[in-house]
Coordinates of C-alpha atoms and ligand atoms in Angstrom, one line a residue:
M185 CA -24.6 -12.5 -17.9
D186 CA -24.3 -9.5 -20.1
R187 CA -20.7 -8.8 -18.8
A188 CA -19.7 -12.4 -19.5
W189 CA -21.0 -12.0 -23.1
L190 CA -18.9 -8.9 -23.6
H191 CA -15.9 -10.7 -22.2
A192 CA -16.3 -13.5 -24.7
W193 CA -15.6 -11.1 -27.5
E194 CA -12.2 -10.1 -26.0
G195 CA -10.5 -13.4 -27.0
M196 CA -10.4 -17.1 -26.3
I197 CA -9.8 -18.3 -22.8
P198 CA -6.7 -20.5 -23.2
V199 CA -8.1 -23.8 -21.9
H200 CA -8.5 -27.3 -23.4
T201 CA -9.6 -29.5 -20.6
P202 CA -12.1 -29.1 -17.7
K203 CA -9.2 -29.0 -15.3
E204 CA -7.6 -26.1 -17.1
A205 CA -11.0 -24.4 -17.2
A206 CA -11.4 -25.0 -13.5
E207 CA -8.0 -23.4 -12.8
W208 CA -8.8 -20.5 -15.0
E209 CA -12.1 -19.8 -13.3
L210 CA -10.5 -19.9 -9.9
A211 CA -7.6 -17.8 -10.9
H212 CA -9.8 -15.1 -12.5
A213 CA -12.1 -14.6 -9.5
S214 CA -11.1 -13.0 -6.3
E215 CA -13.0 -15.7 -4.4
G216 CA -10.9 -18.4 -6.0
A217 CA -7.4 -17.0 -5.2
G218 CA -5.0 -19.7 -4.1
V219 CA -7.6 -22.5 -4.5
Q220 CA -6.0 -25.8 -5.6
V221 CA -7.5 -28.2 -8.2
C222 CA -7.0 -31.9 -7.6
V223 CA -8.2 -34.4 -10.2
K224 CA -9.1 -37.9 -9.2
P225 CA -10.3 -39.5 -12.4
E226 CA -12.4 -42.2 -10.7
M227 CA -14.7 -39.4 -9.3
G228 CA -16.1 -38.7 -12.8
E229 CA -18.6 -35.8 -12.6
A230 CA -18.5 -35.7 -8.8
Y231 CA -16.5 -33.3 -6.6
C232 CA -15.7 -32.5 -3.1
L233 CA -15.0 -29.0 -1.8
R234 CA -12.8 -28.0 1.2
S235 CA -11.5 -24.6 2.0
G236 CA -8.8 -24.0 -0.6
I237 CA -9.3 -27.3 -2.4
V238 CA -11.5 -28.5 -5.3
E239 CA -11.2 -32.2 -5.7
G240 CA -13.1 -34.1 -8.3
G241 CA -13.2 -36.2 -11.4
E242 CA -12.1 -34.9 -14.8
T243 CA -15.2 -32.9 -15.3
G244 CA -16.1 -32.9 -11.6
V245 CA -13.4 -30.4 -10.9
L246 CA -14.9 -27.8 -13.2
Q247 CA -18.3 -28.3 -11.6
G248 CA -16.6 -28.0 -8.2
A249 CA -14.8 -24.8 -9.2
F250 CA -18.1 -23.2 -10.3
Q251 CA -19.8 -24.3 -7.1
Y252 CA -16.9 -23.1 -5.0
L253 CA -17.1 -19.6 -6.5
A254 CA -20.9 -19.6 -6.3
S255 CA -20.9 -20.5 -2.7
Q256 CA -18.4 -17.8 -1.9
R257 CA -20.2 -15.2 -3.8
L258 CA -23.5 -16.1 -2.2
G259 CA -21.9 -16.2 1.2
K260 CA -23.0 -19.8 1.8
P261 CA -20.9 -22.5 3.4
L262 CA -19.3 -24.9 0.9
P263 CA -21.4 -28.0 0.4
Q264 CA -20.4 -30.8 2.6
G265 CA -19.3 -34.3 1.3
M266 CA -19.2 -35.6 -2.2
Q267 CA -21.5 -33.8 -4.6
Q268 CA -22.7 -35.7 -7.6
P269 CA -25.4 -35.2 -10.2
C270 CA -28.7 -37.0 -9.8
Y271 CA -28.8 -37.7 -13.6
A272 CA -25.9 -38.7 -15.8
L273 CA -27.5 -37.1 -18.8
R274 CA -28.5 -33.5 -18.5
M275 CA -29.1 -32.3 -22.0
L276 CA -30.0 -29.2 -23.8
N277 CA -31.9 -29.9 -27.0
C278 CA -31.2 -27.1 -29.4
W279 CA -33.7 -26.9 -32.2
D280 CA -31.2 -25.1 -34.5
N281 CA -31.6 -25.4 -38.2
M282 CA -28.7 -25.3 -40.7
D283 CA -29.8 -22.0 -42.1
G284 CA -29.2 -20.4 -38.8
S285 CA -32.8 -20.1 -37.7
I286 CA -34.0 -21.9 -34.5
E287 CA -37.3 -23.7 -34.5
R288 CA -39.3 -22.1 -31.7
G289 CA -36.3 -19.9 -31.0
Y290 CA -36.9 -16.5 -29.4
S291 CA -33.3 -15.5 -28.7
G292 CA -31.9 -14.7 -32.1
P293 CA -30.1 -16.9 -34.6
S294 CA -28.1 -20.1 -34.0
L295 CA -24.7 -19.8 -32.4
W296 CA -23.2 -22.6 -34.6
F297 CA -25.2 -22.9 -37.9
S298 CA -25.7 -20.4 -40.7
E299 CA -26.1 -20.5 -44.5
G300 CA -26.5 -24.3 -44.5
R301 CA -23.2 -24.9 -42.8
V302 CA -21.5 -25.3 -39.4
Q303 CA -20.1 -21.8 -38.9
F304 CA -19.3 -20.3 -35.6
V305 CA -17.3 -17.7 -33.8
P306 CA -15.1 -19.8 -31.4
Q307 CA -15.3 -17.2 -28.6
R308 CA -19.0 -17.4 -28.7
I309 CA -19.1 -21.1 -28.5
Q310 CA -16.6 -21.1 -25.7
W311 CA -18.8 -18.6 -23.9
A312 CA -21.9 -20.8 -24.4
A313 CA -20.0 -23.9 -23.2
R314 CA -18.8 -22.0 -20.2
L315 CA -22.3 -20.7 -19.4
L316 CA -24.0 -24.2 -19.8
S317 CA -21.3 -25.9 -17.8
S318 CA -21.6 -23.4 -15.0
C319 CA -25.3 -24.3 -14.8
G320 CA -24.6 -28.0 -14.8
V321 CA -25.6 -29.1 -18.3
N322 CA -23.4 -31.9 -19.7
V323 CA -24.8 -32.7 -23.1
V324 CA -25.9 -30.5 -26.0
C325 CA -27.8 -31.8 -29.0
I326 CA -26.9 -29.2 -31.6
N327 CA -29.5 -29.7 -34.3
N328 CA -33.2 -29.7 -34.6
V329 CA -35.1 -32.9 -33.9
N330 CA -36.8 -32.2 -37.2
V331 CA -33.8 -33.2 -39.3
R332 CA -34.2 -31.4 -42.6
E333 CA -31.8 -31.0 -45.5
P334 CA -28.9 -30.5 -45.3
A335 CA -28.7 -31.4 -41.6
Q336 CA -28.0 -35.1 -42.6
E337 CA -24.6 -33.9 -43.6
L338 CA -23.7 -33.4 -40.0
I339 CA -23.0 -37.1 -39.8
D340 CA -21.4 -37.0 -43.3
S341 CA -19.4 -34.3 -45.0
M342 CA -19.7 -31.9 -42.1
L343 CA -18.2 -34.2 -39.5
P344 CA -14.9 -32.4 -39.3
D345 CA -16.8 -29.1 -38.5
V346 CA -18.9 -30.9 -35.9
A347 CA -15.6 -32.3 -34.4
S348 CA -14.2 -28.8 -34.1
L349 CA -17.3 -27.6 -32.3
A350 CA -17.2 -30.7 -30.0
A351 CA -13.6 -29.8 -29.0
L352 CA -14.7 -26.4 -27.8
F353 CA -17.5 -27.9 -25.7
R354 CA -15.3 -30.7 -24.5
A355 CA -13.0 -28.2 -22.7
Y356 CA -16.0 -27.4 -20.5
G357 CA -17.0 -31.0 -19.8
I358 CA -19.9 -31.0 -22.3
R359 CA -20.4 -33.7 -25.0
L360 CA -22.4 -33.2 -28.1
M361 CA -25.3 -35.3 -29.4
L362 CA -26.8 -35.2 -32.9
S363 CA -30.3 -35.6 -34.1
V364 CA -30.5 -38.0 -37.0
D365 CA -32.9 -38.7 -39.8
F366 CA -34.3 -42.2 -39.6
S367 CA -34.6 -42.4 -43.3
H368 CA -31.0 -41.3 -43.9
P369 CA -30.0 -44.6 -45.7
L370 CA -32.5 -43.7 -48.5
R371 CA -30.4 -40.6 -49.3
N372 CA -27.4 -42.8 -49.8
G373 CA -28.9 -45.1 -52.4
L374 CA -30.4 -47.8 -50.2
P375 CA -33.9 -48.8 -51.3
T376 CA -35.2 -48.9 -47.8
A377 CA -34.7 -47.7 -44.2
D378 CA -36.4 -50.7 -42.7
P379 CA -34.7 -51.3 -39.3
L380 CA -34.8 -55.1 -39.8
D381 CA -33.1 -55.0 -43.2
A382 CA -29.5 -56.2 -43.0
R383 CA -28.3 -53.6 -45.4
V384 CA -29.8 -50.8 -43.3
Q385 CA -28.3 -52.2 -40.2
A386 CA -24.9 -52.4 -41.9
W387 CA -25.2 -48.9 -43.2
W388 CA -25.9 -47.5 -39.7
R389 CA -23.0 -49.5 -38.2
E390 CA -20.6 -48.1 -40.7
R391 CA -22.0 -44.6 -40.3
A392 CA -21.6 -44.9 -36.5
R393 CA -18.0 -46.0 -36.9
R394 CA -17.2 -42.9 -39.0
V395 CA -19.0 -40.6 -36.7
Y396 CA -17.2 -41.9 -33.6
E397 CA -13.9 -41.9 -35.4
A398 CA -14.4 -38.1 -35.8
I399 CA -16.0 -37.5 -32.3
P400 CA -15.0 -40.3 -30.0
D401 CA -17.0 -38.9 -27.0
L402 CA -20.2 -38.1 -28.9
A403 CA -23.0 -38.7 -26.4
G404 CA -25.2 -40.4 -29.0
F405 CA -28.1 -39.9 -31.4
L406 CA -31.5 -38.3 -30.8
V407 CA -34.4 -39.4 -32.9
K408 CA -37.9 -38.0 -33.6
A409 CA -39.6 -40.7 -35.6
D410 CA -43.2 -41.1 -37.0
S411 CA -44.1 -37.8 -35.5
E412 CA -45.4 -34.7 -37.3
H413 CA -44.4 -36.1 -40.7
R414 CA -40.9 -37.3 -39.7
P415 CA -40.0 -40.7 -41.1
G416 CA -39.9 -43.7 -38.9
P417 CA -40.3 -47.5 -38.5
F418 CA -44.1 -47.4 -39.0
T419 CA -43.4 -47.0 -42.8
Y420 CA -42.0 -50.5 -42.7
G421 CA -44.6 -52.0 -40.4
R422 CA -42.0 -52.1 -37.5
N423 CA -42.6 -50.8 -34.0
H424 CA -40.6 -48.2 -32.2
A425 CA -38.5 -50.7 -30.2
E426 CA -37.4 -52.3 -33.4
G427 CA -36.5 -48.9 -34.8
A428 CA -34.7 -47.6 -31.7
N429 CA -32.8 -50.9 -31.0
M430 CA -31.4 -51.0 -34.5
L431 CA -29.8 -47.6 -34.1
A432 CA -28.8 -48.3 -30.5
S433 CA -26.9 -51.4 -31.5
A434 CA -25.0 -49.3 -34.1
I435 CA -23.7 -46.9 -31.5
A436 CA -23.4 -49.3 -28.6
P437 CA -19.8 -50.4 -29.4
F438 CA -18.7 -46.7 -28.9
G439 CA -20.6 -46.2 -25.7
G440 CA -23.3 -44.0 -27.3
V441 CA -26.9 -43.7 -26.1
L442 CA -29.9 -43.6 -28.4
V443 CA -32.4 -41.1 -27.2
W444 CA -35.8 -41.8 -28.8
R445 CA -38.6 -39.3 -28.5
A446 CA -42.1 -40.5 -27.4
F447 CA -43.8 -37.5 -29.0
V448 CA -46.0 -39.6 -31.3
Y449 CA -49.7 -38.8 -32.1
N450 CA -52.0 -38.4 -35.1
C451 CA -51.5 -34.9 -36.3
Q452 CA -54.1 -35.3 -39.0
Q453 CA -57.1 -36.0 -36.8
D454 CA -60.6 -35.2 -37.9
W455 CA -62.0 -32.8 -35.3
R456 CA -65.4 -34.5 -35.7
D457 CA -63.8 -37.7 -34.3
Q458 CA -64.6 -37.6 -30.6
K459 CA -63.1 -41.0 -29.8
T460 CA -59.5 -40.2 -30.6
D461 CA -58.0 -38.2 -27.8
R462 CA -54.5 -36.9 -28.5
P463 CA -53.1 -37.0 -24.9
M464 CA -53.7 -40.8 -24.9
A465 CA -51.4 -41.4 -27.9
A466 CA -48.0 -41.8 -26.4
Y467 CA -49.1 -44.2 -23.7
Q468 CA -51.0 -46.3 -26.3
T469 CA -47.9 -46.4 -28.5
Y470 CA -45.2 -47.1 -25.9
M471 CA -46.7 -49.0 -23.0
P472 CA -46.9 -52.2 -25.0
L473 CA -43.2 -51.9 -25.7
D474 CA -42.1 -51.5 -22.0
G475 CA -39.2 -53.9 -21.5
C476 CA -38.5 -54.2 -25.3
F477 CA -35.9 -51.4 -25.6
S478 CA -32.1 -52.1 -25.5
D479 CA -30.1 -51.1 -22.6
N480 CA -28.6 -48.0 -24.3
V481 CA -32.0 -46.7 -25.4
I482 CA -33.5 -43.8 -23.4
L483 CA -37.1 -42.9 -24.1
Q484 CA -37.5 -39.1 -24.0
V485 CA -41.0 -38.2 -22.8
K486 CA -42.5 -34.7 -22.6
H487 CA -43.7 -33.8 -19.1
G488 CA -47.3 -33.6 -20.2
P489 CA -49.3 -35.7 -22.6
F490 CA -50.0 -32.8 -25.0
D491 CA -47.1 -30.5 -25.9
F492 CA -45.6 -28.1 -23.4
Q493 CA -48.9 -26.3 -22.6
V494 CA -49.0 -23.8 -19.8
R495 CA -50.6 -26.5 -17.6
E496 CA -50.8 -30.2 -18.2
P497 CA -51.1 -33.2 -15.9
L498 CA -48.0 -35.4 -15.7
S499 CA -47.6 -37.7 -18.7
P500 CA -49.0 -41.1 -17.6
L501 CA -46.3 -42.7 -19.6
L502 CA -43.7 -41.5 -17.1
L503 CA -45.6 -43.3 -14.4
G504 CA -46.5 -46.4 -16.4
M505 CA -43.2 -47.5 -17.9
Q506 CA -41.3 -49.6 -15.4
K507 CA -38.7 -51.4 -17.6
T508 CA -37.5 -48.6 -19.8
H509 CA -34.9 -45.9 -19.3
L510 CA -36.8 -42.6 -19.2
C511 CA -35.8 -39.0 -19.8
L512 CA -38.0 -36.1 -18.9
E513 CA -38.3 -33.5 -21.6
V514 CA -39.2 -29.9 -20.7
Q515 CA -39.1 -26.8 -22.9
L516 CA -37.1 -23.7 -21.9
A517 CA -38.0 -22.1 -25.2
Q518 CA -41.3 -20.5 -24.3
E519 CA -43.2 -21.7 -27.3
Y520 CA -46.6 -21.7 -25.6
T521 CA -45.6 -19.8 -22.6
G522 CA -44.9 -16.3 -23.8
H523 CA -42.1 -16.5 -26.4
Q524 CA -39.5 -15.1 -23.9
I525 CA -41.4 -11.8 -24.0
D526 CA -43.8 -12.7 -21.2
L527 CA -42.3 -13.7 -18.0
Y528 CA -42.7 -17.4 -17.2
T529 CA -40.4 -18.9 -14.6
M530 CA -40.5 -22.7 -14.9
P531 CA -39.0 -24.3 -11.8
P532 CA -42.3 -24.3 -9.9
M533 CA -43.7 -26.4 -12.7
W534 CA -40.8 -28.9 -12.6
A535 CA -41.3 -29.2 -8.9
E536 CA -44.9 -30.3 -9.4
V537 CA -43.7 -32.9 -11.9
M538 CA -41.2 -34.3 -9.5
E539 CA -43.8 -34.5 -6.7
E540 CA -45.8 -37.0 -8.8
L541 CA -42.9 -39.1 -10.0
P542 CA -41.5 -42.0 -7.9
Q543 CA -37.9 -41.6 -6.9
D544 CA -35.5 -43.1 -9.5
R545 CA -38.1 -43.2 -12.2
L546 CA -35.9 -41.1 -14.5
C547 CA -32.3 -41.6 -15.7
A548 CA -32.0 -38.3 -17.6
V549 CA -33.5 -34.9 -18.1
C550 CA -33.5 -32.7 -21.1
A551 CA -34.8 -29.3 -22.1
V552 CA -35.5 -27.7 -25.4
G553 CA -33.1 -24.8 -25.2
N554 CA -33.8 -21.1 -25.0
L555 CA -30.4 -19.9 -26.1
G556 CA -29.5 -17.9 -29.2
S557 CA -27.0 -15.3 -30.3
G558 CA -29.3 -12.3 -29.9
P559 CA -28.9 -9.7 -27.1
F560 CA -29.1 -11.3 -23.6
L561 CA -29.0 -14.8 -25.3
T562 CA -32.3 -15.8 -23.8
G563 CA -34.5 -13.1 -25.3
H564 CA -35.9 -11.7 -22.1
P565 CA -33.0 -11.2 -19.8
L566 CA -34.9 -12.7 -17.0
A567 CA -35.6 -15.9 -19.0
A568 CA -32.0 -16.9 -18.2
V569 CA -33.3 -18.0 -14.8
N570 CA -34.9 -21.0 -16.5
L571 CA -31.6 -22.1 -18.1
Y572 CA -29.8 -21.8 -14.8
A573 CA -32.5 -23.6 -12.9
F574 CA -32.6 -26.4 -15.5
G575 CA -28.9 -27.1 -15.0
R576 CA -29.4 -27.2 -11.2
F577 CA -32.5 -29.3 -11.6
G578 CA -30.4 -32.0 -13.4
W579 CA -28.1 -32.2 -10.3
Q580 CA -30.8 -31.9 -7.7
P581 CA -34.4 -32.5 -9.0
H582 CA -35.9 -32.0 -5.6
M583 CA -34.2 -28.6 -5.0
D584 CA -35.7 -25.8 -3.1
V585 CA -37.2 -23.8 -6.0
A586 CA -37.3 -20.4 -4.3
A587 CA -33.7 -20.8 -3.1
C588 CA -32.6 -21.7 -6.6
I589 CA -34.3 -18.6 -8.1
R590 CA -32.8 -16.4 -5.4
D591 CA -29.3 -17.8 -6.1
W592 CA -29.7 -16.9 -9.8
V593 CA -30.9 -13.4 -8.9
R594 CA -28.0 -12.9 -6.5
L595 CA -25.4 -14.3 -8.9
S596 CA -26.7 -12.2 -11.8
Y597 CA -27.4 -8.8 -10.3
A598 CA -26.0 -6.8 -7.4
L599 CA -29.3 -5.7 -5.8
S600 CA -30.2 -4.8 -2.3
P601 CA -31.7 -7.7 -0.2
E602 CA -35.1 -6.0 -0.5
D603 CA -34.9 -5.7 -4.3
T604 CA -33.7 -9.2 -4.5
E605 CA -36.7 -10.5 -2.6
T606 CA -39.0 -8.3 -4.7
L607 CA -37.6 -9.7 -8.0
C608 CA -37.7 -13.3 -6.7
G609 CA -41.4 -12.7 -5.8
V610 CA -42.2 -11.6 -9.3
L611 CA -40.3 -14.5 -10.8
L612 CA -42.0 -17.0 -8.6
K613 CA -45.5 -15.9 -9.4
S614 CA -44.9 -15.3 -13.1
R615 CA -46.1 -18.7 -14.2
A616 CA -49.4 -18.5 -12.3
V617 CA -50.0 -15.0 -13.7
Y618 CA -49.4 -16.2 -17.3
E619 CA -51.6 -19.2 -16.7
S620 CA -54.5 -17.1 -15.4
Y621 CA -54.7 -15.0 -18.6
T622 CA -54.0 -17.7 -21.1
G623 CA -55.0 -21.1 -19.7
S624 CA -57.3 -20.8 -16.8
L625 CA -58.8 -24.1 -15.3
G626 CA -56.6 -26.3 -17.5
L627 CA -57.9 -24.9 -20.8
C628 CA -55.1 -25.0 -23.4
W629 CA -54.5 -24.6 -27.1
M630 CA -56.3 -21.3 -27.3
V631 CA -53.3 -19.7 -28.8
T632 CA -52.8 -18.4 -32.3
P633 CA -52.3 -21.5 -34.5
G634 CA -48.7 -22.1 -35.7
F635 CA -47.2 -19.0 -34.1
H636 CA -48.4 -19.8 -30.6
Y637 CA -48.4 -16.3 -29.1
G638 CA -51.5 -14.3 -28.5
P639 CA -55.1 -15.5 -28.1
S640 CA -57.3 -17.3 -30.7
P641 CA -59.9 -19.3 -28.7
M642 CA -61.2 -21.2 -31.8
G643 CA -57.9 -21.2 -33.7
Y644 CA -57.2 -24.9 -33.2
E645 CA -60.8 -26.0 -32.8
Y646 CA -61.6 -27.3 -36.3
D647 CA -58.0 -28.2 -37.1
S648 CA -56.2 -31.5 -37.4
W649 CA -54.0 -31.4 -34.4
G650 CA -56.2 -33.1 -31.8
T651 CA -56.4 -30.0 -29.6
Y652 CA -60.0 -29.3 -28.9
H653 CA -61.8 -27.7 -25.9
R654 CA -65.3 -28.0 -27.6
A655 CA -66.7 -24.9 -26.0
D656 CA -70.4 -24.3 -26.8
R657 CA -73.1 -22.1 -25.4
N658 CA -73.6 -24.4 -22.4
A659 CA -70.3 -26.0 -21.5
V660 CA -66.6 -26.2 -22.1
G661 CA -63.8 -28.9 -21.6
I662 CA -63.3 -32.5 -22.5
D663 CA -64.6 -35.4 -20.4
R664 CA -61.5 -37.5 -20.0
T665 CA -63.0 -39.8 -17.3
E666 CA -63.9 -43.4 -18.0
K667 CA -67.3 -42.1 -19.2
G668 CA -65.6 -39.9 -21.7
T669 CA -62.4 -40.6 -23.6
G670 CA -61.0 -42.8 -20.8
Y671 CA -57.7 -41.0 -20.7
V672 CA -57.8 -41.0 -16.9
L673 CA -57.5 -44.8 -16.9
Q674 CA -53.9 -44.5 -18.1
Y675 CA -53.0 -43.3 -14.6
P676 CA -52.4 -45.4 -11.4
A677 CA -55.5 -45.8 -9.2
E678 CA -54.8 -43.0 -6.8
M679 CA -54.4 -40.5 -9.6
Q680 CA -57.6 -41.8 -11.3
E681 CA -59.3 -40.9 -8.1
K682 CA -57.7 -37.5 -8.0
Y683 CA -58.4 -36.5 -11.6
G684 CA -61.4 -38.6 -12.4
K685 CA -63.8 -37.0 -9.9
K686 CA -64.7 -33.4 -10.3
E687 CA -64.7 -32.9 -6.5
N688 CA -61.1 -34.1 -6.2
C689 CA -59.7 -32.6 -9.4
P690 CA -57.5 -29.5 -8.8
D691 CA -59.0 -26.4 -10.3
T692 CA -56.0 -25.9 -12.5
L693 CA -56.9 -29.0 -14.4
L694 CA -60.6 -29.1 -14.1
L695 CA -61.5 -28.4 -17.8
F696 CA -58.6 -30.7 -18.9
F697 CA -60.3 -33.7 -17.3
H698 CA -64.0 -32.6 -17.2
R699 CA -66.6 -31.0 -19.3
M700 CA -68.4 -28.5 -17.2
R701 CA -71.5 -26.3 -17.6
Y702 CA -70.7 -22.6 -17.3
T703 CA -73.2 -22.5 -14.4
D704 CA -71.7 -25.4 -12.5
R705 CA -70.3 -24.3 -9.1
M706 CA -66.7 -24.8 -8.2
R707 CA -65.4 -25.7 -4.8
D708 CA -64.9 -22.0 -4.0
G709 CA -68.6 -21.3 -4.7
R710 CA -68.0 -19.4 -8.0
T711 CA -69.5 -20.6 -11.2
V712 CA -67.2 -21.9 -13.9
I713 CA -68.0 -18.8 -16.1
Q714 CA -67.4 -16.4 -13.3
R715 CA -64.1 -18.1 -12.5
L716 CA -63.0 -17.8 -16.2
Y717 CA -63.9 -14.1 -16.2
D718 CA -62.2 -13.5 -12.8
D719 CA -59.0 -15.3 -13.8
H720 CA -58.6 -13.4 -17.0
F721 CA -59.2 -10.0 -15.4
D722 CA -56.9 -10.9 -12.5
G723 CA -54.1 -12.1 -14.9
A724 CA -54.2 -8.8 -16.8
Q725 CA -54.3 -6.8 -13.6
Q726 CA -51.4 -8.7 -12.0
T727 CA -49.3 -8.3 -15.2
R728 CA -49.7 -4.5 -14.8
E729 CA -48.6 -4.9 -11.2
M730 CA -45.6 -6.9 -12.1
Q731 CA -44.7 -4.2 -14.6
R732 CA -44.9 -1.6 -11.9
V733 CA -42.8 -3.6 -9.5
L734 CA -40.1 -4.4 -12.0
Q735 CA -39.8 -0.8 -13.1
A736 CA -38.6 0.1 -9.6
I737 CA -35.8 -2.5 -9.7
P738 CA -32.4 -0.9 -10.4
F739 CA -31.1 -3.3 -13.0
P740 CA -28.1 -2.3 -15.1
A741 CA -29.4 0.1 -17.7
A742 CA -29.4 -2.2 -20.7
V743 CA -31.2 -4.9 -18.8
G744 CA -33.7 -2.5 -17.3
Q745 CA -34.5 -1.2 -20.7
A746 CA -35.0 -4.7 -22.2
V747 CA -37.1 -5.8 -19.2
N748 CA -39.3 -2.7 -19.6
Q749 CA -39.8 -3.3 -23.3
C750 CA -40.8 -6.9 -22.7
M751 CA -43.2 -5.9 -19.9
E752 CA -44.9 -3.4 -22.1
K753 CA -45.5 -6.1 -24.6
Q754 CA -46.6 -8.5 -22.0
V755 CA -49.1 -6.0 -20.6
R756 CA -50.6 -5.6 -24.0
N757 CA -50.7 -9.4 -24.6
A758 CA -52.3 -10.0 -21.2
Q759 CA -55.0 -7.4 -21.9
E760 CA -55.6 -8.9 -25.4
W761 CA -56.0 -12.4 -23.9
C762 CA -58.4 -11.0 -21.2
D763 CA -60.5 -9.2 -23.8
V764 CA -60.6 -11.9 -26.4
S765 CA -61.2 -14.8 -24.0
N766 CA -63.8 -13.1 -21.9
S767 CA -65.7 -11.8 -25.0
F768 CA -65.5 -15.3 -26.4
F769 CA -67.1 -16.9 -23.4
H770 CA -69.5 -14.1 -22.9
R771 CA -70.8 -14.3 -26.4
L772 CA -71.2 -18.1 -26.2
S773 CA -72.8 -18.3 -22.8
G774 CA -74.7 -15.0 -22.7
I775 CA -73.9 -14.9 -19.0
E776 CA -73.0 -11.5 -17.5
D777 CA -69.9 -10.9 -15.3
E778 CA -71.2 -10.6 -11.8
K779 CA -68.8 -7.8 -11.2
G780 CA -70.0 -5.8 -14.2
R781 CA -66.6 -5.2 -15.8
I782 CA -66.2 -4.3 -19.4
I783 CA -66.5 -7.3 -21.8
Y784 CA -66.5 -6.5 -25.5
D785 CA -69.5 -7.9 -27.3
Ligands
GCU21 C1 -44.1 -28.8 -31.0 C2 -43.5 -27.7 -31.8 C3 -42.8 -28.2 -33.0 C4 -41.8 -29.3 -32.6 C5 -42.5 -30.3 -31.8 C6 -41.5 -31.4 -31.2 O1 -45.1 -29.4 -31.7 O2 -44.5 -26.8 -32.2 O3 -42.1 -27.1 -33.6 O4 -41.1 -29.8 -33.7 O5 -43.1 -29.8 -30.7 O6 -41.4 -31.4 -30.0 O7 -41.0 -32.2 -32.0

């Protein structure tokens, strides 16, 4: 990846279509010498590979070329038969702001915005498009879902610049999407943004016409409404189907899709209120609307009911909605999972999500991006595995996670088979390690408020975000069974059975679903408090072990240095979590660690 980045600075690759890009890739790799590209437009994104031939649709040929080269490099047979993606929409949501910052971005500034404008180095964009396309992503939403001034101009005065950006991505088979501001008509002199007002509807229709005139293949609009102070239909007494359908009908004539986020909850909750339970919010808002959304609306649902915590159960909305197009949203940006300093490899988490979801439940997947213009482009050089794996996941959600990680390692670094396996082992266990020092037993939200890195067990406790664990001297966790908040009732019967009973509930979610006394025994015989102590000590210890193992891997020098620097920070972070969390629970409970380790009182 670092070599490709350097290459991008040497000049533009002279390609304008995915076919040309496919030919260029094959011609510039020894494994692609003499391979023919054959376009069959009716194949769309699909492709077929035979020795010496890549056959596919207009974008399929590029996917095929990348796959051809990857198979050769990995020494694997070419995939047999027609290959096609599981989901037609495989989107990266970039939370880039117009000033060049990236909300929850840990990889440096934006690649395409700065100083309030669309500004980019074409080579860099081409490089990013090439990278994303080689992973399998086909749509990029370029601006933050929180559409703040002057981002509204992206569908106004800045349209020509967006069109230039779109052209660079188009050559790699990637279409753009734009986040829009639901209240935009107000900026243009309309007295209302009410979705049922004829003037508002006409305004959006005309706006869509202008947008599609500039970018005919725009994938559509993405909307965050009535969420964390963003405007939305609730202001006008309308529901979210009314809001989404209005926008959807404006872009329907152009083939656009309207992606509507389901991240709606009360972010001004009184912590004294024990009835309101934030994880219940999305289901309460959207289930009554199942079947009310237009055909070109996709509801984008975060994988868990909270907000990208280190461990959450599957969002019950994803299981409940039967008559609505659904998109699964995951977060590659490691907002709550280590800021791309701590290692956190995500595919094992996605595999768990897919295990619970019925086949065909989703029509799309999207990920909050982890890409920026800083060194290594994903912050931690090894965080690139998440980007690669997300692209693969969109093609094959039931992929073999370990094999996918191994492919990434082998395509990225020339290591011995032994070192490859060692690195894969570290990547595979990194999530569990991170979880054990930050969010054991399903505890979440113990991070530093706002910033979300480092421990602060009471940081969110008396705040307005609905994120409480209510630890006291006797017990910790929230009772979300029918005797408690009733959250568990949002699940189908078999999952109510699994989560609603302490004896069935997986340890990893125990304190998410149940309030437990510190002295209660868990299935393995340990008390809850002992398990909390053990997990935190283990997490810190295993982080030191990961550091030791990674130090011995012969990465290229710059990568090795960056990995070592990140690991030093991670080791400090893990120790900090261990000390702060264990001291917190020790002071509250007054119960000693059975193993007599040092806890700071
Ligand atoms: C999180 C995150 C915000 C973001 C929001 C969202 O709450 O902290 O920065 O805007 O998710 O998904 O919209």
